[in-house]
Amino acid sequence: YAAKCMVLDAARRRDQGLNVSTESSCAKLFATEMCGRVADRCVQIHGGAGYISEYSIERFYRDVRLFRLYEGTTQIQQI
């Protein structure tokens, strides 16, 4: 919910013609890090089975890593 609100706020500001580089970086940082925490907890709950391709969490866990890197790493977003 928080990530959704951040994205909608940045989009509204962008539609108004404002510079949203800070807001968009904050939204991306927050959303990807939260998604990563959720994926980590899911794998923790499933234990070793979380790495097996029979469970959809395995694919989600791999994809989340890309979210953190794509369009700027977490460290770049913080700058």
GROMACS .gro file of C-alpha atoms in nm:
model
   79
    1TYR     CA    1   0.000   0.000   0.000
    2ALA     CA    2   0.280   0.241   0.087
    3ALA     CA    3   0.463   0.167  -0.239
    4LYS     CA    4   0.143   0.214  -0.437
    5CYS     CA    5   0.082   0.552  -0.272
    6MET     CA    6   0.438   0.660  -0.347
    7VAL     CA    7   0.405   0.564  -0.714
    8LEU     CA    8   0.069   0.735  -0.752
    9ASP     CA    9   0.203   1.051  -0.588
   10ALA     CA   10   0.506   1.058  -0.819
   11ALA     CA   11   0.281   0.999  -1.123
   12ARG     CA   12   0.045   1.280  -1.017
   13ARG     CA   13   0.336   1.519  -0.975
   14ARG     CA   14   0.479   1.414  -1.313
   15ASP     CA   15   0.142   1.478  -1.476
   16GLN     CA   16   0.156   1.828  -1.328
   17GLY     CA   17   0.488   1.883  -1.505
   18LEU     CA   18   0.700   1.876  -1.190
   19ASN     CA   19   1.043   1.719  -1.154
   20VAL     CA   20   0.992   1.383  -0.984
   21SER     CA   21   1.344   1.238  -0.979
   22THR     CA   22   1.353   1.228  -0.599
   23GLU     CA   23   1.001   1.088  -0.563
   24SER     CA   24   1.053   0.823  -0.829
   25SER     CA   25   1.384   0.714  -0.674
   26CYS     CA   26   1.220   0.688  -0.332
   27ALA     CA   27   0.930   0.485  -0.473
   28LYS     CA   28   1.160   0.246  -0.659
   29LEU     CA   29   1.389   0.203  -0.360
   30PHE     CA   30   1.106   0.137  -0.118
   31ALA     CA   31   0.911  -0.096  -0.347
   32THR     CA   32   1.205  -0.311  -0.452
   33GLU     CA   33   1.347  -0.342  -0.102
   34MET     CA   34   1.008  -0.434   0.043
   35CYS     CA   35   0.953  -0.687  -0.235
   36GLY     CA   36   1.294  -0.834  -0.155
   37ARG     CA   37   1.208  -0.866   0.213
   38VAL     CA   38   0.884  -1.043   0.127
   39ALA     CA   39   1.066  -1.286  -0.104
   40ASP     CA   40   1.330  -1.355   0.162
   41ARG     CA   41   1.061  -1.433   0.419
   42CYS     CA   42   0.876  -1.659   0.176
   43VAL     CA   43   1.190  -1.861   0.111
   44GLN     CA   44   1.252  -1.875   0.487
   45ILE     CA   45   0.901  -2.008   0.544
   46HIS     CA   46   0.937  -2.273   0.272
   47GLY     CA   47   1.286  -2.368   0.387
   48GLY     CA   48   1.497  -2.560   0.137
   49ALA     CA   49   1.188  -2.625  -0.074
   50GLY     CA   50   1.180  -2.253  -0.153
   51TYR     CA   51   1.466  -2.308  -0.395
   52ILE     CA   52   1.296  -2.589  -0.584
   53SER     CA   53   1.135  -2.495  -0.915
   54GLU     CA   54   0.815  -2.680  -0.816
   55TYR     CA   55   0.729  -2.383  -0.595
   56SER     CA   56   0.654  -2.046  -0.753
   57ILE     CA   57   0.855  -1.870  -0.482
   58GLU     CA   58   1.174  -1.992  -0.653
   59ARG     CA   59   1.096  -1.788  -0.964
   60PHE     CA   60   0.976  -1.490  -0.761
   61TYR     CA   61   1.294  -1.492  -0.554
   62ARG     CA   62   1.510  -1.483  -0.870
   63ASP     CA   63   1.300  -1.210  -1.032
   64VAL     CA   64   1.313  -0.989  -0.723
   65ARG     CA   65   1.691  -0.977  -0.748
   66LEU     CA   66   1.653  -0.823  -1.092
   67PHE     CA   67   1.411  -0.561  -0.955
   68ARG     CA   68   1.683  -0.443  -0.718
   69LEU     CA   69   1.933  -0.403  -1.003
   70TYR     CA   70   1.722  -0.284  -1.296
   71GLU     CA   71   1.704   0.094  -1.354
   72GLY     CA   72   1.963   0.161  -1.086
   73THR     CA   73   2.074  -0.030  -0.782
   74THR     CA   74   1.958   0.051  -0.432
   75GLN     CA   75   2.279   0.240  -0.365
   76ILE     CA   76   2.234   0.454  -0.677
   77GLN     CA   77   1.875   0.533  -0.578
   78GLN     CA   78   1.995   0.649  -0.235
   79ILE     CA   79   2.230   0.900  -0.398
   0.00000   0.00000   0.00000
